[in-house]
Each structure stands twice: as structure tokens, then as C-alpha cells.
Amino acid sequence: MHVLILGGTTEARRLAEILHGTVRTTSSLAGRVAAPKLPPGEVRIGGFGGAEGLARWLREHQVDAVIDATHPFADTMSFHAARAAADAHVPLLALRRPGWAPVDGDDWHMVDTLEEAAGTASALGRRVFLTTGRMGLASFAHIADAWFLLRSVDAPEPPYPPRMEVLLDRGPFTLDGEREVLRRHAIDVLVTKDSGGAATAPKLTAAREAHVPVVVVRRPPAPDKVPVAPTPEEAAAWLTGGAAALPRTG
């Protein structure tokens, strides 16, 4: 069996580790991170050329199944995967970590876009911890009356806010570490995407403890009628015949 795993997420790497030695895997990374953590098995970096290019690649490399383990906000790739898998008649599974949910004490402000996040954040505070990644900073570039702390794996490129400090770091993050970041930089508002998962969740706990409001960007729509597994272990089970028990989108 040849399985194509889309995405450089923690879940994608874990799935490749589970399958290593028993199933041939090719992990496809977008190439947006300069020094990504490489999973075991075969690895390719770069795009496919849209849905048509991906469908052609699936046929040429005799892929038996596709696991879409991309980031929850990589919606373009997810739709390309759904179309390509259908065109190439290859089974597709979405490995999608559950989203976060607020608990007592949280002060969350839900928005649909980064543009809305920028407006909401600037109305809530003046020292913003921006954890949405280096892509999309143009949405915040017009804000001159707030200071931003951007955390990302790689250095950003302009346009970005005129008053900004960059913290280069890669998760998982600890609760004590997140508390220190908020304290040291006097953060009064946090901006994040609803990425889900445990690796970056401690910042939400730290914000709740410090009574810091959080602007949360909702996830974009996902392709309809694609089976979904919340964990790499369940995705591996799907490959061995457990597909019927998995929920579907749409």
C-alpha cells in the first residue's frame, strides 16, 4: 500500500511514524517552513499544481489512499485534495484535530477573518500577542497605535505592523513559558487561530489566568462528505478497514 500524507503538522508526522515499516508513505510538505521537522518515510516538498496536478501525481505514483493532515486553516489544499482524490478514484481521509472550546473564565472574541481579528484586537488592547503565524500579517499592517509580539517559526516578510517584535520559536509550548511571555511583554490581548491541539493550547490557559482577552479566528469551511479522524491512531485504523466508524463532514 502506498499512502500519501498531506501536511507537515504534528499529526502528519505522528501518522508517518505509526505507519513506518508497515506501509509505504510519502509525506508532502508545502515548503513554507525553512527547516521543517521531517517524518520517516519518503518526503516531497512543494506544490502539485492544483487539483489536476495532484490527481495526476496520485495516478503516476500509484497511490492507494490519501490522508489530508494539513493545518486546519489550509483550506485550499483540502479542497484540492478532495477534488483530486475523487478524480483519481482514491480514498481520502481528513486527519483533523478537534478545535478548541472556551471554558469558565475565558474572555474569547470569535471572528471569521484576520481582518476582523485586527479590528477587534486593536479595540481590546495595545500590546498584542499575535500567534497566527507570519502569513497574513498584511491584515495588521495598518495598525500603528498598538505594539505587536509576533511568534513564528521563520522570520516574516513585509507588510507587517510598524511596531512589532518577532519571537522565533516552535511549539510545543509550556504553560510556564506562556505565562512568562505574557508577563514579560505586558500582553493585554492575544490573537490566535482555532488551530486546536495541545501543542499551542497553553497560551489559552495563560491568558485565562491573566484575564487577557483572546481573539479567536474561526476555522474555514472544509470539504463535504470526507471521513474525518481526530487522531493519527484513528487514521491508521481507517487504513486497515475502520472507515465505516468515522464521521463525515457535510
PDB file of C-alpha atoms in Angstrom:
ATOM      1  CA  MET A   1       0.000   0.000   0.000  1.00  0.00           C
ATOM      2  CA  HIS A   2       1.206   3.494  -0.885  1.00  0.00           C
ATOM      3  CA  VAL A   3      -0.242   6.290   1.280  1.00  0.00           C
ATOM      4  CA  LEU A   4       0.163   9.999   0.551  1.00  0.00           C
ATOM      5  CA  ILE A   5       0.126  12.132   3.724  1.00  0.00           C
ATOM      6  CA  LEU A   6      -0.515  15.795   3.057  1.00  0.00           C
ATOM      7  CA  GLY A   7       0.861  18.240   5.598  1.00  0.00           C
ATOM      8  CA  GLY A   8       3.786  18.961   7.899  1.00  0.00           C
ATOM      9  CA  THR A   9       1.667  19.060  11.040  1.00  0.00           C
ATOM     10  CA  THR A  10       2.415  17.230  14.273  1.00  0.00           C
ATOM     11  CA  GLU A  11      -0.379  14.780  13.457  1.00  0.00           C
ATOM     12  CA  ALA A  12       1.025  14.119   9.977  1.00  0.00           C
ATOM     13  CA  ARG A  13       4.453  13.294  11.387  1.00  0.00           C
ATOM     14  CA  ARG A  14       2.937  11.059  14.059  1.00  0.00           C
ATOM     15  CA  LEU A  15       0.925   9.153  11.453  1.00  0.00           C
ATOM     16  CA  ALA A  16       4.048   8.616   9.358  1.00  0.00           C
ATOM     17  CA  GLU A  17       5.791   7.262  12.461  1.00  0.00           C
ATOM     18  CA  ILE A  18       2.929   4.843  13.166  1.00  0.00           C
ATOM     19  CA  LEU A  19       2.888   3.549   9.596  1.00  0.00           C
ATOM     20  CA  HIS A  20       6.665   3.429   9.137  1.00  0.00           C
ATOM     21  CA  GLY A  21       7.895  -0.059   8.378  1.00  0.00           C
ATOM     22  CA  THR A  22       4.463  -1.465   7.551  1.00  0.00           C
ATOM     23  CA  VAL A  23       3.126   0.860   4.856  1.00  0.00           C
ATOM     24  CA  ARG A  24       4.895   2.881   2.181  1.00  0.00           C
ATOM     25  CA  THR A  25       4.288   6.544   2.934  1.00  0.00           C
ATOM     26  CA  THR A  26       5.039   9.753   1.085  1.00  0.00           C
ATOM     27  CA  SER A  27       4.698  12.889   3.208  1.00  0.00           C
ATOM     28  CA  SER A  28       4.093  16.052   1.208  1.00  0.00           C
ATOM     29  CA  LEU A  29       5.179  19.345   2.782  1.00  0.00           C
ATOM     30  CA  ALA A  30       4.188  22.753   1.424  1.00  0.00           C
ATOM     31  CA  GLY A  31       7.692  24.162   1.867  1.00  0.00           C
ATOM     32  CA  ARG A  32       6.678  27.276   3.809  1.00  0.00           C
ATOM     33  CA  VAL A  33       8.993  26.483   6.736  1.00  0.00           C
ATOM     34  CA  ALA A  34      12.727  26.812   6.096  1.00  0.00           C
ATOM     35  CA  ALA A  35      13.806  23.846   8.243  1.00  0.00           C
ATOM     36  CA  PRO A  36      10.793  21.558   8.758  1.00  0.00           C
ATOM     37  CA  LYS A  37      10.828  18.513  11.017  1.00  0.00           C
ATOM     38  CA  LEU A  38      10.937  15.645   8.548  1.00  0.00           C
ATOM     39  CA  PRO A  39       8.865  12.497   9.149  1.00  0.00           C
ATOM     40  CA  PRO A  40      10.078   8.973   8.417  1.00  0.00           C
ATOM     41  CA  GLY A  41       9.421   7.547   5.000  1.00  0.00           C
ATOM     42  CA  GLU A  42       9.541   9.321   1.652  1.00  0.00           C
ATOM     43  CA  VAL A  43       9.191  13.103   1.641  1.00  0.00           C
ATOM     44  CA  ARG A  44       8.363  15.586  -1.106  1.00  0.00           C
ATOM     45  CA  ILE A  45       8.349  19.374  -0.731  1.00  0.00           C
ATOM     46  CA  GLY A  46       6.357  21.826  -2.829  1.00  0.00           C
ATOM     47  CA  GLY A  47       3.010  22.090  -4.565  1.00  0.00           C
ATOM     48  CA  PHE A  48       1.399  19.757  -7.064  1.00  0.00           C
ATOM     49  CA  GLY A  49      -0.016  22.309  -9.471  1.00  0.00           C
ATOM     50  CA  GLY A  50      -3.580  22.452  -8.221  1.00  0.00           C
ATOM     51  CA  ALA A  51      -6.144  19.671  -8.038  1.00  0.00           C
ATOM     52  CA  GLU A  52      -5.356  18.481 -11.569  1.00  0.00           C
ATOM     53  CA  GLY A  53      -1.668  18.165 -10.791  1.00  0.00           C
ATOM     54  CA  LEU A  54      -2.366  16.282  -7.572  1.00  0.00           C
ATOM     55  CA  ALA A  55      -4.733  13.858  -9.341  1.00  0.00           C
ATOM     56  CA  ARG A  56      -2.061  13.209 -11.955  1.00  0.00           C
ATOM     57  CA  TRP A  57       0.539  12.601  -9.216  1.00  0.00           C
ATOM     58  CA  LEU A  58      -1.773  10.121  -7.481  1.00  0.00           C
ATOM     59  CA  ARG A  59      -2.147   8.117 -10.669  1.00  0.00           C
ATOM     60  CA  GLU A  60       1.527   8.252 -11.682  1.00  0.00           C
ATOM     61  CA  HIS A  61       2.727   7.153  -8.236  1.00  0.00           C
ATOM     62  CA  GLN A  62       0.016   4.517  -7.771  1.00  0.00           C
ATOM     63  CA  VAL A  63      -1.273   5.957  -4.506  1.00  0.00           C
ATOM     64  CA  ASP A  64      -3.811   3.761  -2.709  1.00  0.00           C
ATOM     65  CA  ALA A  65      -5.058   6.290  -0.131  1.00  0.00           C
ATOM     66  CA  VAL A  66      -4.673   9.974   0.749  1.00  0.00           C
ATOM     67  CA  ILE A  67      -4.613  11.382   4.276  1.00  0.00           C
ATOM     68  CA  ASP A  68      -5.236  15.123   4.389  1.00  0.00           C
ATOM     69  CA  ALA A  69      -3.337  16.039   7.556  1.00  0.00           C
ATOM     70  CA  THR A  70      -2.788  19.670   6.610  1.00  0.00           C
ATOM     71  CA  HIS A  71      -3.295  22.542   9.045  1.00  0.00           C
ATOM     72  CA  PRO A  72      -6.987  23.261   9.782  1.00  0.00           C
ATOM     73  CA  PHE A  73      -6.569  26.611   8.009  1.00  0.00           C
ATOM     74  CA  ALA A  74      -5.037  25.132   4.841  1.00  0.00           C
ATOM     75  CA  ASP A  75      -8.474  25.073   3.246  1.00  0.00           C
ATOM     76  CA  THR A  76      -7.309  25.481  -0.361  1.00  0.00           C
ATOM     77  CA  MET A  77      -5.197  22.324  -0.158  1.00  0.00           C
ATOM     78  CA  SER A  78      -8.033  20.414   1.498  1.00  0.00           C
ATOM     79  CA  PHE A  79     -10.429  21.260  -1.337  1.00  0.00           C
ATOM     80  CA  HIS A  80      -7.770  20.367  -3.922  1.00  0.00           C
ATOM     81  CA  ALA A  81      -7.247  17.029  -2.170  1.00  0.00           C
ATOM     82  CA  ALA A  82     -10.983  16.267  -2.200  1.00  0.00           C
ATOM     83  CA  ARG A  83     -11.281  17.032  -5.897  1.00  0.00           C
ATOM     84  CA  ALA A  84      -8.086  15.175  -6.837  1.00  0.00           C
ATOM     85  CA  ALA A  85      -8.969  12.072  -4.824  1.00  0.00           C
ATOM     86  CA  ALA A  86     -12.391  11.949  -6.454  1.00  0.00           C
ATOM     87  CA  ASP A  87     -10.913  12.395  -9.946  1.00  0.00           C
ATOM     88  CA  ALA A  88      -8.290   9.702  -9.365  1.00  0.00           C
ATOM     89  CA  HIS A  89     -10.749   7.383  -7.553  1.00  0.00           C
ATOM     90  CA  VAL A  90      -8.518   7.212  -4.470  1.00  0.00           C
ATOM     91  CA  PRO A  91      -9.961   7.039  -0.917  1.00  0.00           C
ATOM     92  CA  LEU A  92      -9.466  10.219   1.117  1.00  0.00           C
ATOM     93  CA  LEU A  93      -9.442  10.769   4.868  1.00  0.00           C
ATOM     94  CA  ALA A  94      -9.136  14.088   6.715  1.00  0.00           C
ATOM     95  CA  LEU A  95      -6.956  13.875   9.819  1.00  0.00           C
ATOM     96  CA  ARG A  96      -8.257  16.947  11.629  1.00  0.00           C
ATOM     97  CA  ARG A  97      -7.505  17.765  15.264  1.00  0.00           C
ATOM     98  CA  PRO A  98     -10.586  18.959  17.219  1.00  0.00           C
ATOM     99  CA  GLY A  99     -10.949  22.697  17.660  1.00  0.00           C
ATOM    100  CA  TRP A 100     -10.651  24.495  20.988  1.00  0.00           C
ATOM    101  CA  ALA A 101     -13.645  25.362  23.158  1.00  0.00           C
ATOM    102  CA  PRO A 102     -13.841  28.115  25.804  1.00  0.00           C
ATOM    103  CA  VAL A 103     -14.186  27.250  29.481  1.00  0.00           C
ATOM    104  CA  ASP A 104     -15.257  29.243  32.521  1.00  0.00           C
ATOM    105  CA  GLY A 105     -13.097  32.326  32.900  1.00  0.00           C
ATOM    106  CA  ASP A 106     -12.213  32.674  29.230  1.00  0.00           C
ATOM    107  CA  ASP A 107     -12.840  36.012  27.503  1.00  0.00           C
ATOM    108  CA  TRP A 108     -12.987  34.950  23.866  1.00  0.00           C
ATOM    109  CA  HIS A 109     -13.963  37.117  20.900  1.00  0.00           C
ATOM    110  CA  MET A 110     -14.765  34.959  17.855  1.00  0.00           C
ATOM    111  CA  VAL A 111     -14.173  36.349  14.352  1.00  0.00           C
ATOM    112  CA  ASP A 112     -14.201  34.897  10.849  1.00  0.00           C
ATOM    113  CA  THR A 113     -11.181  36.569   9.237  1.00  0.00           C
ATOM    114  CA  LEU A 114      -7.790  38.029  10.065  1.00  0.00           C
ATOM    115  CA  GLU A 115      -9.133  41.437   9.049  1.00  0.00           C
ATOM    116  CA  GLU A 116     -11.838  41.137  11.707  1.00  0.00           C
ATOM    117  CA  ALA A 117      -9.223  39.925  14.182  1.00  0.00           C
ATOM    118  CA  ALA A 118      -7.126  43.033  13.554  1.00  0.00           C
ATOM    119  CA  GLY A 119     -10.032  45.378  14.213  1.00  0.00           C
ATOM    120  CA  THR A 120     -11.153  43.507  17.317  1.00  0.00           C
ATOM    121  CA  ALA A 121      -7.644  43.263  18.776  1.00  0.00           C
ATOM    122  CA  SER A 122      -6.938  46.964  18.324  1.00  0.00           C
ATOM    123  CA  ALA A 123     -10.181  47.770  20.149  1.00  0.00           C
ATOM    124  CA  LEU A 124      -9.322  45.476  23.072  1.00  0.00           C
ATOM    125  CA  GLY A 125      -5.706  46.343  23.838  1.00  0.00           C
ATOM    126  CA  ARG A 126      -2.454  47.999  22.887  1.00  0.00           C
ATOM    127  CA  ARG A 127       0.055  45.168  23.437  1.00  0.00           C
ATOM    128  CA  VAL A 128      -0.938  42.286  21.190  1.00  0.00           C
ATOM    129  CA  PHE A 129       0.471  38.766  21.238  1.00  0.00           C
ATOM    130  CA  LEU A 130      -0.019  37.633  17.640  1.00  0.00           C
ATOM    131  CA  THR A 131       0.132  33.844  17.211  1.00  0.00           C
ATOM    132  CA  THR A 132      -1.497  33.482  13.804  1.00  0.00           C
ATOM    133  CA  GLY A 133       1.814  32.871  12.007  1.00  0.00           C
ATOM    134  CA  ARG A 134       3.812  35.004   9.621  1.00  0.00           C
ATOM    135  CA  MET A 135       1.367  34.578   6.742  1.00  0.00           C
ATOM    136  CA  GLY A 136      -1.422  37.137   6.700  1.00  0.00           C
ATOM    137  CA  LEU A 137       0.398  39.900   8.570  1.00  0.00           C
ATOM    138  CA  ALA A 138      -0.796  42.383   5.968  1.00  0.00           C
ATOM    139  CA  SER A 139      -4.160  42.358   7.762  1.00  0.00           C
ATOM    140  CA  PHE A 140      -2.466  44.024  10.759  1.00  0.00           C
ATOM    141  CA  ALA A 141      -0.045  46.280   8.872  1.00  0.00           C
ATOM    142  CA  HIS A 142      -2.251  49.374   9.073  1.00  0.00           C
ATOM    143  CA  ILE A 143      -2.407  49.393  12.880  1.00  0.00           C
ATOM    144  CA  ALA A 144       0.045  51.999  14.167  1.00  0.00           C
ATOM    145  CA  ASP A 145      -1.322  52.616  17.653  1.00  0.00           C
ATOM    146  CA  ALA A 146      -0.643  49.109  19.012  1.00  0.00           C
ATOM    147  CA  TRP A 147       2.532  47.106  19.647  1.00  0.00           C
ATOM    148  CA  PHE A 148       2.702  43.507  18.422  1.00  0.00           C
ATOM    149  CA  LEU A 149       4.673  40.491  19.557  1.00  0.00           C
ATOM    150  CA  LEU A 150       4.666  38.046  16.649  1.00  0.00           C
ATOM    151  CA  ARG A 151       5.621  34.440  17.300  1.00  0.00           C
ATOM    152  CA  SER A 152       6.506  32.335  14.270  1.00  0.00           C
ATOM    153  CA  VAL A 153       8.880  29.587  13.190  1.00  0.00           C
ATOM    154  CA  ASP A 154      10.529  31.725  10.485  1.00  0.00           C
ATOM    155  CA  ALA A 155      11.067  35.474  10.171  1.00  0.00           C
ATOM    156  CA  PRO A 156       8.218  37.354   8.492  1.00  0.00           C
ATOM    157  CA  GLU A 157       8.350  39.478   5.366  1.00  0.00           C
ATOM    158  CA  PRO A 158       6.590  42.838   4.968  1.00  0.00           C
ATOM    159  CA  PRO A 159       3.995  44.192   5.006  1.00  0.00           C
ATOM    160  CA  TYR A 160       3.572  43.928   8.776  1.00  0.00           C
ATOM    161  CA  PRO A 161       2.721  46.289  11.663  1.00  0.00           C
ATOM    162  CA  PRO A 162       5.176  49.190  12.127  1.00  0.00           C
ATOM    163  CA  ARG A 163       5.593  48.461  15.837  1.00  0.00           C
ATOM    164  CA  MET A 164       6.403  44.774  16.098  1.00  0.00           C
ATOM    165  CA  GLU A 165       8.871  42.445  17.789  1.00  0.00           C
ATOM    166  CA  VAL A 166       9.432  38.935  16.414  1.00  0.00           C
ATOM    167  CA  LEU A 167       9.824  35.890  18.642  1.00  0.00           C
ATOM    168  CA  LEU A 168      11.176  32.957  16.620  1.00  0.00           C
ATOM    169  CA  ASP A 169      10.035  29.761  18.289  1.00  0.00           C
ATOM    170  CA  ARG A 170       8.416  26.430  17.539  1.00  0.00           C
ATOM    171  CA  GLY A 171       5.922  24.525  19.684  1.00  0.00           C
ATOM    172  CA  PRO A 172       5.008  22.633  21.715  1.00  0.00           C
ATOM    173  CA  PHE A 173       4.904  25.372  24.360  1.00  0.00           C
ATOM    174  CA  THR A 174       4.639  25.004  28.132  1.00  0.00           C
ATOM    175  CA  LEU A 175       2.227  26.761  30.449  1.00  0.00           C
ATOM    176  CA  ASP A 176       5.053  28.296  32.471  1.00  0.00           C
ATOM    177  CA  GLY A 177       6.645  29.552  29.283  1.00  0.00           C
ATOM    178  CA  GLU A 178       3.421  31.142  28.079  1.00  0.00           C
ATOM    179  CA  ARG A 179       2.846  32.795  31.435  1.00  0.00           C
ATOM    180  CA  GLU A 180       6.320  34.318  31.206  1.00  0.00           C
ATOM    181  CA  VAL A 181       5.733  35.610  27.673  1.00  0.00           C
ATOM    182  CA  LEU A 182       2.531  37.388  28.742  1.00  0.00           C
ATOM    183  CA  ARG A 183       4.182  38.811  31.852  1.00  0.00           C
ATOM    184  CA  ARG A 184       7.486  39.893  30.323  1.00  0.00           C
ATOM    185  CA  HIS A 185       5.850  41.679  27.394  1.00  0.00           C
ATOM    186  CA  ALA A 186       2.866  43.069  29.345  1.00  0.00           C
ATOM    187  CA  ILE A 187       0.459  41.498  26.847  1.00  0.00           C
ATOM    188  CA  ASP A 188      -3.130  42.734  27.120  1.00  0.00           C
ATOM    189  CA  VAL A 189      -4.710  40.860  24.181  1.00  0.00           C
ATOM    190  CA  LEU A 190      -3.954  37.548  22.453  1.00  0.00           C
ATOM    191  CA  VAL A 191      -4.809  36.762  18.821  1.00  0.00           C
ATOM    192  CA  THR A 192      -4.909  33.164  17.595  1.00  0.00           C
ATOM    193  CA  LYS A 193      -6.481  30.899  15.031  1.00  0.00           C
ATOM    194  CA  ASP A 194      -8.598  27.977  16.220  1.00  0.00           C
ATOM    195  CA  SER A 195      -5.844  25.534  15.334  1.00  0.00           C
ATOM    196  CA  GLY A 196      -6.763  23.059  18.055  1.00  0.00           C
ATOM    197  CA  GLY A 197      -4.417  20.503  19.535  1.00  0.00           C
ATOM    198  CA  ALA A 198      -2.281  20.502  22.654  1.00  0.00           C
ATOM    199  CA  ALA A 199       0.974  21.913  21.297  1.00  0.00           C
ATOM    200  CA  THR A 200      -0.113  25.560  21.412  1.00  0.00           C
ATOM    201  CA  ALA A 201      -3.066  25.366  23.829  1.00  0.00           C
ATOM    202  CA  PRO A 202      -1.157  26.514  26.959  1.00  0.00           C
ATOM    203  CA  LYS A 203      -1.346  30.124  25.764  1.00  0.00           C
ATOM    204  CA  LEU A 204      -5.126  29.965  26.235  1.00  0.00           C
ATOM    205  CA  THR A 205      -4.751  28.838  29.835  1.00  0.00           C
ATOM    206  CA  ALA A 206      -2.148  31.531  30.494  1.00  0.00           C
ATOM    207  CA  ALA A 207      -4.455  34.178  29.009  1.00  0.00           C
ATOM    208  CA  ARG A 208      -7.366  32.991  31.145  1.00  0.00           C
ATOM    209  CA  GLU A 209      -5.253  33.147  34.311  1.00  0.00           C
ATOM    210  CA  ALA A 210      -4.031  36.660  33.456  1.00  0.00           C
ATOM    211  CA  HIS A 211      -7.536  37.874  32.456  1.00  0.00           C
ATOM    212  CA  VAL A 212      -6.252  38.639  28.957  1.00  0.00           C
ATOM    213  CA  PRO A 213      -8.947  38.691  26.235  1.00  0.00           C
ATOM    214  CA  VAL A 214      -8.424  36.328  23.305  1.00  0.00           C
ATOM    215  CA  VAL A 215      -9.408  36.989  19.693  1.00  0.00           C
ATOM    216  CA  VAL A 216     -10.040  33.616  18.022  1.00  0.00           C
ATOM    217  CA  VAL A 217     -10.317  33.226  14.249  1.00  0.00           C
ATOM    218  CA  ARG A 218     -12.832  30.507  13.374  1.00  0.00           C
ATOM    219  CA  ARG A 219     -11.832  27.666  11.071  1.00  0.00           C
ATOM    220  CA  PRO A 220     -12.699  27.954   7.369  1.00  0.00           C
ATOM    221  CA  PRO A 221     -15.196  25.537   5.807  1.00  0.00           C
ATOM    222  CA  ALA A 222     -13.926  22.041   4.989  1.00  0.00           C
ATOM    223  CA  PRO A 223     -14.869  19.811   2.024  1.00  0.00           C
ATOM    224  CA  ASP A 224     -18.162  17.957   2.397  1.00  0.00           C
ATOM    225  CA  LYS A 225     -18.604  14.203   2.795  1.00  0.00           C
ATOM    226  CA  VAL A 226     -15.000  13.401   3.667  1.00  0.00           C
ATOM    227  CA  PRO A 227     -14.463  10.945   6.566  1.00  0.00           C
ATOM    228  CA  VAL A 228     -12.690  12.588   9.499  1.00  0.00           C
ATOM    229  CA  ALA A 229     -10.311  11.103  12.065  1.00  0.00           C
ATOM    230  CA  PRO A 230      -9.340  13.249  15.085  1.00  0.00           C
ATOM    231  CA  THR A 231      -6.118  11.360  15.883  1.00  0.00           C
ATOM    232  CA  PRO A 232      -3.271   9.696  13.951  1.00  0.00           C
ATOM    233  CA  GLU A 233      -4.133   6.388  15.622  1.00  0.00           C
ATOM    234  CA  GLU A 234      -7.680   6.516  14.252  1.00  0.00           C
ATOM    235  CA  ALA A 235      -6.354   7.491  10.835  1.00  0.00           C
ATOM    236  CA  ALA A 236      -4.102   4.427  10.879  1.00  0.00           C
ATOM    237  CA  ALA A 237      -7.100   2.278  11.842  1.00  0.00           C
ATOM    238  CA  TRP A 238      -9.029   3.719   8.875  1.00  0.00           C
ATOM    239  CA  LEU A 239      -6.350   2.440   6.541  1.00  0.00           C
ATOM    240  CA  THR A 240      -6.888  -1.092   7.859  1.00  0.00           C
ATOM    241  CA  GLY A 241     -10.654  -1.125   7.448  1.00  0.00           C
ATOM    242  CA  GLY A 242     -12.132   1.104  10.127  1.00  0.00           C
ATOM    243  CA  ALA A 243     -13.556   3.696   7.769  1.00  0.00           C
ATOM    244  CA  ALA A 244     -17.213   2.896   8.474  1.00  0.00           C
ATOM    245  CA  ALA A 245     -16.965   4.093  12.083  1.00  0.00           C
ATOM    246  CA  LEU A 246     -15.591   7.537  11.249  1.00  0.00           C
ATOM    247  CA  PRO A 247     -17.826  10.631  10.997  1.00  0.00           C
ATOM    248  CA  ARG A 248     -18.092  12.547   7.759  1.00  0.00           C
ATOM    249  CA  THR A 249     -18.216  16.261   7.108  1.00  0.00           C
ATOM    250  CA  GLY A 250     -21.250  17.801   5.478  1.00  0.00           C
TER     251      GLY A 250
END
